[in-house]
Structures are given as C-alpha cells and as structure tokens.
Coordinates of C-alpha atoms (C1' of nucleotides) in Angstrom, one line a residue:
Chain A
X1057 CA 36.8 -27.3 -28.2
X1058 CA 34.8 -24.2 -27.0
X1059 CA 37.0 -21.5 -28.1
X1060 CA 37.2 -18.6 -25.5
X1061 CA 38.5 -15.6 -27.3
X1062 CA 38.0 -13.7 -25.5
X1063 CA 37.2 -10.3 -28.0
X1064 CA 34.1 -11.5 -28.6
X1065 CA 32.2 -11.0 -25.1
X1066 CA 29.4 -8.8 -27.2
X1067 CA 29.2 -11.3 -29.7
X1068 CA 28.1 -14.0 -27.6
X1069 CA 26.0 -12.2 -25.8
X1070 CA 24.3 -11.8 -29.0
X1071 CA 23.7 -15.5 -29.5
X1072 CA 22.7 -15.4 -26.0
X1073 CA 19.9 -12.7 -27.0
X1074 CA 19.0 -15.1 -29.9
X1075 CA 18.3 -17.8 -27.6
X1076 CA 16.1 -15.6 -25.3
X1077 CA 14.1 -15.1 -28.4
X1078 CA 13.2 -18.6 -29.1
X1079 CA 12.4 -18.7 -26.3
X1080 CA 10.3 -16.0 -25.2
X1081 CA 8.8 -16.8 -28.8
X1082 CA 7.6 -20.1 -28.2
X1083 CA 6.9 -20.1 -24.8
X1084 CA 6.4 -16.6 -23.1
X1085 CA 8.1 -15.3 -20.2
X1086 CA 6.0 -17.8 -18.5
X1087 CA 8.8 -20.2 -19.7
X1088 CA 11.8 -18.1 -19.8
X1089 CA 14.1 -20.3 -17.7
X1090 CA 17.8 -20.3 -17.1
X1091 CA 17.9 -24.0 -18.5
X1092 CA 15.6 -23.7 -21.4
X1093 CA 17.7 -20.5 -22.9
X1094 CA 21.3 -22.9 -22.4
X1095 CA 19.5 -25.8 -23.7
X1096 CA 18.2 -23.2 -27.0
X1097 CA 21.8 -23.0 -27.7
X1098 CA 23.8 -25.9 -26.5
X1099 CA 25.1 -24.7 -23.5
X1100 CA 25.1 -24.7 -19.8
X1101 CA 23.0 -22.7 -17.6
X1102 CA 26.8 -21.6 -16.4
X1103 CA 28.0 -19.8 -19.4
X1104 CA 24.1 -17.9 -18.7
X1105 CA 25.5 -16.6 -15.4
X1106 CA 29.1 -15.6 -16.9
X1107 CA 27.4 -13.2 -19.0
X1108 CA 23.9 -12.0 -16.6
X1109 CA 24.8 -12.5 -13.3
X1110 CA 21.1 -13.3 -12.4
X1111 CA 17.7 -14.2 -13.7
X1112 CA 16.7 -10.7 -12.6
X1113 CA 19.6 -9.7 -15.4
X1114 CA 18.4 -11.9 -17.8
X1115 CA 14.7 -11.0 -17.3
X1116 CA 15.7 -7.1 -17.7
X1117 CA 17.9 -8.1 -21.0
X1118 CA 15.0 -9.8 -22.6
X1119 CA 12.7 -6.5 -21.9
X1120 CA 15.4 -4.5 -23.4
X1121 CA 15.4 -6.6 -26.3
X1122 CA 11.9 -6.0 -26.8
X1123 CA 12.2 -3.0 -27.0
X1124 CA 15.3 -2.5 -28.8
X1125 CA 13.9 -5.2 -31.7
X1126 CA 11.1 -2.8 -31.6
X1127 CA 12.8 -0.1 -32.2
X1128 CA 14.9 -1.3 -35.1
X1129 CA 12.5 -3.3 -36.7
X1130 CA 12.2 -2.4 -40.4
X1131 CA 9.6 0.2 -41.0
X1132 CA 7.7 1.7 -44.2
X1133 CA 9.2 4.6 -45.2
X1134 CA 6.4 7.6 -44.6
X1135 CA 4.4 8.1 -47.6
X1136 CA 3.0 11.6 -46.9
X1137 CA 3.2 14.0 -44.0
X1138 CA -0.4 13.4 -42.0
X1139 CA -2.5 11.0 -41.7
X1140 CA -0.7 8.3 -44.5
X1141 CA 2.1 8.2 -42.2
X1142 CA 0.3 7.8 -39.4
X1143 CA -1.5 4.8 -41.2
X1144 CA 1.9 3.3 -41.8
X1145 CA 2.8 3.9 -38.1
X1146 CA 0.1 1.9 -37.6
X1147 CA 0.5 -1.2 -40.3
X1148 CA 4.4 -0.9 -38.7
X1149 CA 2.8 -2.2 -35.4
X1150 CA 0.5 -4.9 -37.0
X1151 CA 1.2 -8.7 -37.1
X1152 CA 1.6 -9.2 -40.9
X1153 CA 4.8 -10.4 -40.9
X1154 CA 6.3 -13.9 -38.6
X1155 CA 8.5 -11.0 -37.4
X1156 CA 5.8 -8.8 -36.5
X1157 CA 3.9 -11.1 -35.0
X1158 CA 6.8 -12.7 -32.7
X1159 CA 7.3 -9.3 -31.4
X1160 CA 3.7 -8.7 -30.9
X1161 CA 3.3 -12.0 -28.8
X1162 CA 6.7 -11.4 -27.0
X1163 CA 5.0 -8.3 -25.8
X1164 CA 1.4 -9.2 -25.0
X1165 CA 3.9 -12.4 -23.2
X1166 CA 5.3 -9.8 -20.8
X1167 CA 2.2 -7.7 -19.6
X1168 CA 1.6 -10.7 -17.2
X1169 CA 5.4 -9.9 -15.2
X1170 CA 4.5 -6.5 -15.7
X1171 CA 1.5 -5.7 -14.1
X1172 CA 2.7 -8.4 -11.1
X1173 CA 6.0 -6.2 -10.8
X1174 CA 5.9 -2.7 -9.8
X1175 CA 8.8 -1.4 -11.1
X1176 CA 7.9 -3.5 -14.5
X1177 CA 4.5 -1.4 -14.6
X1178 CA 5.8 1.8 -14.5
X1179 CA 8.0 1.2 -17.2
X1180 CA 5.3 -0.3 -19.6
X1181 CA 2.9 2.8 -18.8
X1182 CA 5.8 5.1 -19.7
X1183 CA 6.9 2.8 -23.1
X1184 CA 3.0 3.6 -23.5
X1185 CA 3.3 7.4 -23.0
X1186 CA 6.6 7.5 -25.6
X1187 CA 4.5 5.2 -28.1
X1188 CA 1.5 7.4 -27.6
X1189 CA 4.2 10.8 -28.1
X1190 CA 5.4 9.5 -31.2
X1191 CA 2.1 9.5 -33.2
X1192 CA 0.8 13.5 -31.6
X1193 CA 3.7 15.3 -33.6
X1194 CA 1.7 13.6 -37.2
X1195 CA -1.4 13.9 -35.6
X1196 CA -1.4 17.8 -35.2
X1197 CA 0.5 18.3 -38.2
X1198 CA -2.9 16.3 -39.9
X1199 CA -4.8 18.5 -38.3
X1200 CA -2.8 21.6 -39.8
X1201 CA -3.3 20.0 -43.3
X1202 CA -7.0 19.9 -42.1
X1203 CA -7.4 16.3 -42.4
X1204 CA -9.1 16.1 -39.4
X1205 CA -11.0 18.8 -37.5
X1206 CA -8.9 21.8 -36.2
X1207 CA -10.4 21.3 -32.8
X1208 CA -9.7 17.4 -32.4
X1209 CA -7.3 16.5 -29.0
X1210 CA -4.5 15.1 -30.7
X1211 CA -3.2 13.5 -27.3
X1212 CA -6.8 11.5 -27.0
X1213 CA -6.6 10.6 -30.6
X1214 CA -3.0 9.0 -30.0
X1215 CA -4.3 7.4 -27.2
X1216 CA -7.2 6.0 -29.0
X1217 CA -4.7 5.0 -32.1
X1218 CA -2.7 2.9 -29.7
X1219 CA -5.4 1.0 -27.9
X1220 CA -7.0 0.7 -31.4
X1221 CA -4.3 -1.0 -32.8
X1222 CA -3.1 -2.7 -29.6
X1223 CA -6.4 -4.5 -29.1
X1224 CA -6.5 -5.5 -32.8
X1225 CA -2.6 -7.1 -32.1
X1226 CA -4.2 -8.9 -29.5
X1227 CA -7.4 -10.6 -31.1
X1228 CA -5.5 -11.1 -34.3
X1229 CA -2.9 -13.3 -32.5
X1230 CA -5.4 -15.1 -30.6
X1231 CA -7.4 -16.1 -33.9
X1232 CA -4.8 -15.1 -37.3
X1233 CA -7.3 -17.3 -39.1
X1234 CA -9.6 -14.8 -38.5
X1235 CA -7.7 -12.0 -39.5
X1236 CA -5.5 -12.6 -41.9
X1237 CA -3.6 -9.1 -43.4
X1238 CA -6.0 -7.8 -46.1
X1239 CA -8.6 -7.9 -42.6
X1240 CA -6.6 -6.3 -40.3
X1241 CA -5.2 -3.7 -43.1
X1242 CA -9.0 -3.1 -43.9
X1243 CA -9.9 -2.3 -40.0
X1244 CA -7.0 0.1 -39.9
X1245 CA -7.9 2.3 -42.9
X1246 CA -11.7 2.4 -41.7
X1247 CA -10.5 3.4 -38.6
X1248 CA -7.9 6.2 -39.9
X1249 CA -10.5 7.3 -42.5
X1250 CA -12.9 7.8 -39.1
X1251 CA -10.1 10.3 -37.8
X1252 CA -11.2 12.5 -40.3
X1253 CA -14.8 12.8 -38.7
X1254 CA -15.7 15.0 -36.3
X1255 CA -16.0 12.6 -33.5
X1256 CA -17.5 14.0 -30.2
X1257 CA -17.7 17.4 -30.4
X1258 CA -16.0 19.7 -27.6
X1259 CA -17.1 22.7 -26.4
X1260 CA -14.3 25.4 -26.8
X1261 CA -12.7 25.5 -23.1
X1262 CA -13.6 22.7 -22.0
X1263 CA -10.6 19.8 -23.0
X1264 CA -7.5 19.9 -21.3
X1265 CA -4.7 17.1 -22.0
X1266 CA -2.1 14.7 -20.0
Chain B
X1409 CA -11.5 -28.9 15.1
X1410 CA -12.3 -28.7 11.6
X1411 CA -15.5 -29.5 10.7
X1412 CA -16.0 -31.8 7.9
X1413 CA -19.7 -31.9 7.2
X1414 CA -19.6 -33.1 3.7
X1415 CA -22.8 -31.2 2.3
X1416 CA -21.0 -28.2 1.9
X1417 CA -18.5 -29.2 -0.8
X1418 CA -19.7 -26.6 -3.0
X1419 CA -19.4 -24.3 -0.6
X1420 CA -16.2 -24.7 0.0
X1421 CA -14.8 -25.2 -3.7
X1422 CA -16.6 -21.4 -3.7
X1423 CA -13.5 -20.5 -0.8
X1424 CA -11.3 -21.8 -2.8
X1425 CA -12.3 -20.1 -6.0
X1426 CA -12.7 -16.6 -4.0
X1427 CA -8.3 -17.4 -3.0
X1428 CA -7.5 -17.9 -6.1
X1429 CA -9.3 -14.6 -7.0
X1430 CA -7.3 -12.8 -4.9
X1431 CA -4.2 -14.7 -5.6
X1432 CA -4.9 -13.9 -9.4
X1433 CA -5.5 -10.1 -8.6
X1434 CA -2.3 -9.8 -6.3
X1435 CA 0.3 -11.9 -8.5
X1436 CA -1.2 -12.9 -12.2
X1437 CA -0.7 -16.1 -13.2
X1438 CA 2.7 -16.3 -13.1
X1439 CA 2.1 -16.3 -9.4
X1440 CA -0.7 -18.9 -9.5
X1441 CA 1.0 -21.5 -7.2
X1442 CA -0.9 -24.3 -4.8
X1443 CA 1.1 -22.8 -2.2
X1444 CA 0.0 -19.0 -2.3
X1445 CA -3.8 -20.2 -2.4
X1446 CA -3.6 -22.7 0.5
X1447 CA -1.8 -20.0 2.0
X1448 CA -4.1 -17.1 0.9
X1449 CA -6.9 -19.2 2.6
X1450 CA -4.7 -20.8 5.8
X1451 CA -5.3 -24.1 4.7
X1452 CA -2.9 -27.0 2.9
X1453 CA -2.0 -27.8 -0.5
X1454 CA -3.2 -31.4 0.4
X1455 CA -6.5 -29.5 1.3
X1456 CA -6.2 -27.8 -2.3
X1457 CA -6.3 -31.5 -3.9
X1458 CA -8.8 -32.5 -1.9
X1459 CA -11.1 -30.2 -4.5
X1460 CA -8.9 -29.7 -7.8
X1461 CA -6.6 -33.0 -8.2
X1462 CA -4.3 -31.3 -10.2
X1463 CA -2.5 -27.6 -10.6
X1464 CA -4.2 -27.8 -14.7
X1465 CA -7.4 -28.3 -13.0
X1466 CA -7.0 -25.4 -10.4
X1467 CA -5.9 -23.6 -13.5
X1468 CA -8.4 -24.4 -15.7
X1469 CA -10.9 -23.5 -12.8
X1470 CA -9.3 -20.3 -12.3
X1471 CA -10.1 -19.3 -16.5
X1472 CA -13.7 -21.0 -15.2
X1473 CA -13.8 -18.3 -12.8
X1474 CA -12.8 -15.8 -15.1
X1475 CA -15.5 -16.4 -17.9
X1476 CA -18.1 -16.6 -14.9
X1477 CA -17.0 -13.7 -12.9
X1478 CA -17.0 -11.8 -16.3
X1479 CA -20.9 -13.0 -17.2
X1480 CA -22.1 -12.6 -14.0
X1481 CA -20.8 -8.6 -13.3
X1482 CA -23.1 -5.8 -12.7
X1483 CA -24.1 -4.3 -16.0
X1484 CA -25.5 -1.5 -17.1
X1485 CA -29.5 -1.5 -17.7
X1486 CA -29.6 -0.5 -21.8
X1487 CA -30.9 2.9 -22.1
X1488 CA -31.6 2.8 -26.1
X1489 CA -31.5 0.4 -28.9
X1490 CA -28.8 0.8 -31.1
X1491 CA -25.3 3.0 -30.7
X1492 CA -25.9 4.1 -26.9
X1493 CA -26.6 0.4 -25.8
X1494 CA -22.9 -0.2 -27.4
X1495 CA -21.7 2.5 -25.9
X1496 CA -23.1 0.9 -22.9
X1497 CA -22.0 -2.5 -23.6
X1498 CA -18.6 -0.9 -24.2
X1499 CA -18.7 1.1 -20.7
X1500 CA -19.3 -2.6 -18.6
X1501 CA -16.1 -3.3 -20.2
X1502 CA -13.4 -0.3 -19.1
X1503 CA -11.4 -0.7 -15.2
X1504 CA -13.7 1.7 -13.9
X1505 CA -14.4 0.7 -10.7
X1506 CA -12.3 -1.7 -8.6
X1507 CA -14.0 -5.2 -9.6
X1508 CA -13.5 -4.1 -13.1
X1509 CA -9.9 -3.3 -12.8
X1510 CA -9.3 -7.0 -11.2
X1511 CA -11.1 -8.8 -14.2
X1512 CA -9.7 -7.0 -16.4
X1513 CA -6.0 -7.7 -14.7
X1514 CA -6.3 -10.8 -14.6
X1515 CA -7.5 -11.2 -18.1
X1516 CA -4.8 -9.8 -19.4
X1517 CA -2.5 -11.9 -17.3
X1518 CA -4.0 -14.9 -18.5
X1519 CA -2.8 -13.9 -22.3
X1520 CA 0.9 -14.9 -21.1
X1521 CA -0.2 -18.5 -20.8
X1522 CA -3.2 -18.6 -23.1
X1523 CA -0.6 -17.6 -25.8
X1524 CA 1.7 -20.4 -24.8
X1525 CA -1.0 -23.3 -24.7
X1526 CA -2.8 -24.3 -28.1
X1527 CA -5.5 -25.4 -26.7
X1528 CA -6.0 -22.0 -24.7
X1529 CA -5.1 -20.3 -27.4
X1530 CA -8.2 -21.4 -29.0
X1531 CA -10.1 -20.8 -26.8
X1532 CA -9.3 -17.5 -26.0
X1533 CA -10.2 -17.3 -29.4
X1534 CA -13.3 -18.3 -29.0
X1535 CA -14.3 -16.0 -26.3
X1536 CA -13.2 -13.5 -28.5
X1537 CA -15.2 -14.3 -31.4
X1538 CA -18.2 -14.5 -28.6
X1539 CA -17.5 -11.2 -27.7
X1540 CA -17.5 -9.6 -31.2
X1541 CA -20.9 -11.7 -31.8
X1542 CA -22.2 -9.8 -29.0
X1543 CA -21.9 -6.6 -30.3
X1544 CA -23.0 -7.3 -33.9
X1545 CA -27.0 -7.2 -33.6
X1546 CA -27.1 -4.2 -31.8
X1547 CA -24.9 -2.5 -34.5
X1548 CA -26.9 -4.1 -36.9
X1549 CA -30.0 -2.5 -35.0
X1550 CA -28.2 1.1 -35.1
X1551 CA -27.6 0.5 -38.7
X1552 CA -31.0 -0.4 -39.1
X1553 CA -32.2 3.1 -37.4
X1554 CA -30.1 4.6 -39.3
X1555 CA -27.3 5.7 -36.8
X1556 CA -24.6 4.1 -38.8
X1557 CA -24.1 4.3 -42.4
X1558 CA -26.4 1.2 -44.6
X1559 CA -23.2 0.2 -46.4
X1560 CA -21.7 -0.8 -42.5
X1561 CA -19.3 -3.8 -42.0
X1562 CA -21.2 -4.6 -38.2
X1563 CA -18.6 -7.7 -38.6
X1564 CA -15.8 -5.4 -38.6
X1565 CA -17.3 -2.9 -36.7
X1566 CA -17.6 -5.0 -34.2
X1567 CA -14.0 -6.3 -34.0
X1568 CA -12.9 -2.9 -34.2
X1569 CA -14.8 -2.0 -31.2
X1570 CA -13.7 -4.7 -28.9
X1571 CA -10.0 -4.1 -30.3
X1572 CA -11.0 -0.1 -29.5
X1573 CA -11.9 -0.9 -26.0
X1574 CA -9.4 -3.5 -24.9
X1575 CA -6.6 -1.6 -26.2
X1576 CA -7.9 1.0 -23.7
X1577 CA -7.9 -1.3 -21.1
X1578 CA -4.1 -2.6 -21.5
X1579 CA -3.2 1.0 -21.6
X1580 CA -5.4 2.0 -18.3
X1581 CA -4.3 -0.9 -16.5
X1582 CA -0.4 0.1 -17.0
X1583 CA -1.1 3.9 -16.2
X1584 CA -4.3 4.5 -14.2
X1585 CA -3.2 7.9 -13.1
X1586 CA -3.5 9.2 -17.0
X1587 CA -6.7 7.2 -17.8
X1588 CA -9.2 8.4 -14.8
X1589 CA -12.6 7.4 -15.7
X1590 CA -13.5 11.0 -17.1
X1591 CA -10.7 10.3 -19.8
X1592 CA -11.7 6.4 -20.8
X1593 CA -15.2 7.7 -20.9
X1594 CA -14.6 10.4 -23.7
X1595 CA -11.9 8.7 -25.7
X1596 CA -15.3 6.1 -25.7
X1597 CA -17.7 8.5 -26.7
X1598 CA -15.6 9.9 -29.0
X1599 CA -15.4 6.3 -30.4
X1600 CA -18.4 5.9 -30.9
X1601 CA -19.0 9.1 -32.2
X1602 CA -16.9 8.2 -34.9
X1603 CA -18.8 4.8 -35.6
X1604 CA -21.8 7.2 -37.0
X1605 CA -19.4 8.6 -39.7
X1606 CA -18.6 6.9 -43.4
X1607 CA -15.5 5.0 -42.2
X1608 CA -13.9 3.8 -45.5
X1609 CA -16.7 4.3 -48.6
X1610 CA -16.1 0.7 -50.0
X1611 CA -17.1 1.3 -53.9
X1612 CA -18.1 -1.6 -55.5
X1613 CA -14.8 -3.0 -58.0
X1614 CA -12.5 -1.1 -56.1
X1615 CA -9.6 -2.5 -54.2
X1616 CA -7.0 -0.9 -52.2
X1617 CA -4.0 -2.8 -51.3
X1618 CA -0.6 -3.1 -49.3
Chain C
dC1018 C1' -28.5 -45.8 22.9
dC1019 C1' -24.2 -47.3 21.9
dC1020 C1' -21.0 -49.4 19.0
dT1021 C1' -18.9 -50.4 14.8
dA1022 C1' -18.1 -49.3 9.9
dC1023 C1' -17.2 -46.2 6.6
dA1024 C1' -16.8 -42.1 3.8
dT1025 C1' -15.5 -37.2 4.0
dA1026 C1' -12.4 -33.4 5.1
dC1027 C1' -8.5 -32.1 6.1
dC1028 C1' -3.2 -31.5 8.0
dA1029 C1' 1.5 -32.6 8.2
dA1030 C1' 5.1 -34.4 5.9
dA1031 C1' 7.7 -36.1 2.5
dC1032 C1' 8.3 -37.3 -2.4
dG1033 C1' 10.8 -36.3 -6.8
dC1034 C1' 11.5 -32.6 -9.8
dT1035 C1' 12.7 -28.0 -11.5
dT1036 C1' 14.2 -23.6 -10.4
dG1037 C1' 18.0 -19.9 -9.7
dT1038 C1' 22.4 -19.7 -7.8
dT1039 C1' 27.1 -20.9 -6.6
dA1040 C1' 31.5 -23.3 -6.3
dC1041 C1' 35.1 -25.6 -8.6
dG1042 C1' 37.6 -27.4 -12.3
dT1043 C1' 39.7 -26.9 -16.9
dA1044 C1' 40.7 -25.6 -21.6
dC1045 C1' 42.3 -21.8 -24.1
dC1046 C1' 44.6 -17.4 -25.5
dT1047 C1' 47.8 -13.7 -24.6
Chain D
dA585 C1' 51.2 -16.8 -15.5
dG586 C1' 47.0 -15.2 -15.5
dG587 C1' 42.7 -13.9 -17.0
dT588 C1' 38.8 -15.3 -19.9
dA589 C1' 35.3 -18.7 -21.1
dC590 C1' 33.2 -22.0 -20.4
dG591 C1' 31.3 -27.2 -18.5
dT592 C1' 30.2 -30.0 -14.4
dA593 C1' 28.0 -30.4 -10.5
dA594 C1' 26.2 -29.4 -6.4
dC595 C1' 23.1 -26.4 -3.5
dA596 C1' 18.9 -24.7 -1.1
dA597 C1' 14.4 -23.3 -2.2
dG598 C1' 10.1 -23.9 -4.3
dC599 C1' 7.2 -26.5 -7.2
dG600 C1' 3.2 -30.1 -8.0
dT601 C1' 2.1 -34.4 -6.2
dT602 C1' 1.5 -38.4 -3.0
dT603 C1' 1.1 -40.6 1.3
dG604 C1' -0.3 -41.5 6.0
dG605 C1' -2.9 -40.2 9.7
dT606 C1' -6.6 -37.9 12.3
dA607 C1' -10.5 -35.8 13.2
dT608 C1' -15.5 -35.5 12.1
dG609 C1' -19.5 -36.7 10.3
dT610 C1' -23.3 -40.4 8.6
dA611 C1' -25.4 -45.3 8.6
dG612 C1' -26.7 -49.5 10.3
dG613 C1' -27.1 -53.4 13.8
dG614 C1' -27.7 -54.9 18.2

DNA sequence: CCCTACATACCAAACGCTTGTTACGTACCT
DNA sequence: AGGTACGTAACAAGCGTTTGGTATGTAGGG
C-alpha cells in the first residue's frame, strides 16, 4: 500500500512542508504539533520523525520555510530604478493576495517563539537587518536621481519603510475588512510620496548610521 | 499557616495578575501555563482555580491585564495641540523604558493566539480601530491649525501612524541594540516631519490603480 | 465565653488527555 | 538480504481540570 521508493526522500519531505503550512496557516505555531501536521496528511506522527528527527527539527524547517516561501514568492518586476521599485518592494510585502497574506500571518505567528527563544530572536533581528539592506541600495540610488533629498539617511528611511509596512501587515490582518487592497495600496503611495519630503532636517555632521 | 481572610479576594486576584505579568514577560504566551504561574507565585494550580476556573479565563484575564496595564501607563503630559501632542502620543507607545518594552512584548506575543482565535481576532481588531480613533482628532486639530495639509486623510493618517509606530516596535523588540532610544526617537520625528508635507495630492476624478 | 456550623482559602494529589519521543514490527524495492 | 519507508503502539512528561482534605476565618446559640 504505502509505497517506499525510496528516490523520493526530498519529495516527501515536500508534502511534509505542505502539511506544516496548513497548519501553521490555520493555526499558528501555537498549534504546530507533531499530530496535527500527520493528521494534515494522513499519516503517522512516525513517518514525522523518519524525516525530522525532533520537534526542534521540525520547528527550525517550518522557519526555514518561511523564509524560503518568502524569498521565492512571486514578485513585480521593478518598474523604474528609485523610488517605483521601492513602492513595489513594498506592495511585494503587502497582504493582497491569500498567498500574501498566509505568509504574512505565518510570520506575525512566529514572533511569539521568537522573542521567547533567544537564539530565535537573534535570527528575526538579523532577517530584519537583511530586509532592511535590501531596500538602502534603491533608496540611495533615489536619492541620486534626487527623488528625495540628497541629505536623507537612507539606513533610517529603510528602517522606517519596514516598520511602515510591517505595522500596516499587522492591522490589516487583524481587520482585512478594514483594509481591503485599494486601502492599503493608497497608505503605501502617500507614504512613498512623503519620502520625497524633507522630513526632519539634519544638521551636516551630525547623523551617523548602524 | 496560610491565612485565609476572605476580604482580600481582590487583593489576591491582583498577585495573581502581577505572576502572570511576569510569566507573560519571561515566556509569551506560548509559555502561559497554570503551572509556571502557581509556580512564579509558590502557590498551586488548585490555588490558581480557586480565582480563574478555567486556563480561557486566566487567559482572557491575562488580555484584561494587557488592555489595563496599557491604559493605565505613565504618559506624557501634552505639550501642544496638534502634531507635537501625536508625536507625544506616538512617544508613550515606543520600548523605551523597561515597562514599555514588557507591554509591548507581550503584545506582540499575544498576536500568535489572537490570530488563531476568531473571536480574538476581532477583538484585537477592535483595539486597533480604538487606537487609530485616538489619534484622529488631534490630527484633525493639526489640520485645523494648519500643520497638515486641508486636503488630509486624518483616517489614514492615523492608521498610517499606528502602522508607522508598531512596525517600529516589532523591529526594536527583535534588535534593541540597533534601535536605542536616540534612534526610535528620530526615525519618529522624522515621521512626523513627514506628516506636515503633501503626501499623495488626491485630484479630484483621478484614480491610480494596481 | 465557648461551642458548633459554615464558608473561604488553599494544598496535595490524582484524574484523563495531549504532547514529543522511542521502540518495534512490517511491507516494499533493489 | 538488507536498507528504506512507513504504521502501530507505547512511553514519560506536561497539560488543564477535579477531588478531598485541612486549615483559618466569621456567625450564631447557649
């Protein structure tokens, strides 16, 4: 009946990673259990351990996932050097899609392991401090094109980019009656058309980053 | 031995609350557990049901606690009408201090379960929409003197701000060593800097979508 | 003033259940 | 034959919950 060929060892760990998914999907990491992932797909919590050894294993695969559905999720392709792309950076990370917003709500999900875990915390600040890197590059080459001010801190905008959007992920999931896509697409380009402005102005000399 | 004078029930359902605190703080939610309070306190768990019959109740006390720890914090006396008392508003929010830093942890942990429970789901919501409402007359004031532009969204403006500020507090709370309070303090002035600027001119009959 | 009656406040222990983990058996393919 | 791929089943630990018992208080009657 179960057919153990045995080339396909990546393959089912694939289906496992689907089942983690559901999972994680509909009920968080606060109800990522051994049982709940067999009984996703039909299995036994058995077959779990023959391919992750541990909970521990399973809980580091699921992270991995995350981060590896986040990476190859399907993005818009970059409409102009500057601040358009960094607009559609941004939409990229918004919940308009089911996709997006299972990703989203996977991730909010794990800040509550994260922050209880060391180890866990450390490696969200740094996914932070990558996410954060990834926006400077279009950020000073904005400022080049003189989109926004030649003296703006392109690490502090980043930052402020991220927790922008971040914090807009969060409410939007919380109420998506609320803020439904044309909202949260209208909040986005207000606040990349704000980049433009001057913001706080700094004294030359005075701003140092990291 | 122990003293069971039954006018101080109160009193001690206030013990209990101040364990779970500090159960919340150390562990999150995920490490809520009757055990680790009674223990946090050197009691029993059948102590624990003497006060909160069941875990949904202790639970449901601890987002009590939450909500009531985060109305009843030290604020900030507003210095202006308009934009600074936002700013200031905005300030009571960031893990500046100690006390701020555990709210705002343990908010953030709650999201794991809020997200997995419709009915906190909603209510998360709701606090949400709370908080926005909060902010909305005074950038309606600041609008009114004329520290905003007439044509403002205060709705939006709003949302954007709490999104703005709790973005920065997810991203503090994973990397406190690159967000010192110097650094959440001008990323927020250089928000709301940016609130006194044009944002996105909405023309009348235009629409911009996608 | 003492004795009984009763509610409160708790502890210690055990309940049944779920958890992660492990051991053992078996079907299958090479 | 032997390794791979499972299912079955048991395990100890931890979970929320329940039970039984024991102090300690208050209240009322004699």
């Amino acid at each position: 009946m179960a057919p153990p060929a045995p080339g396909d060892h990546e393959a089912r760990r694939k289906d496992v990673s689907e089942a983690v998914w559901r999972v994680l999907a509909a009920k968080g990491f606060g109800g990522l259990t051994l049982r709940a992932v067999a009984a996703e797909m039909g299995a036994s919590t058995g077959m779990l351990t023959h391919y992750f050894p541990s909970k521990r294993a399973l809980v580091t695969h699921a992270l991995d996932l995350l981060e590896q559905d986040t990476a190859g999720r399907p993005r818009r392709t970059p409409p102009a050097d500057g601040l358009p792309t960094v607009r559609a950076m941004l939409l990229d990370i918004l919940p308009l899609t089911p996709a997006d917003t299972a990703r989203n709500r996977i991730w909010v999900s794990s800040w509550d392991l994260s922050l209880a875990d060391e180890t866990l915390t450390a490696q969200q600040g740094d996914r932070y401090a990558r996410l954060r890197d990834t926006f400077r590059p279009h950020l000073e080459t904005a400022r080049g094109l003189g989109e926004i001010p030649s003296n703006a801190d392109t690490g502090q905008l980043a930052s402020a980019a991220v927790a922008f959007v971040h914090g807009l992920v969060v409410q939007a999931l919380f109420d998506p009656g609320r803020f439904p896509e044309d909202v949260q697409i209208a909040m986005l380009d207000d606040f990349v058309a704000r980049l433009a402005g001057p913001g706080t102005d700094t004294a030359p000399g005075s701003s140092r980053d990291t």
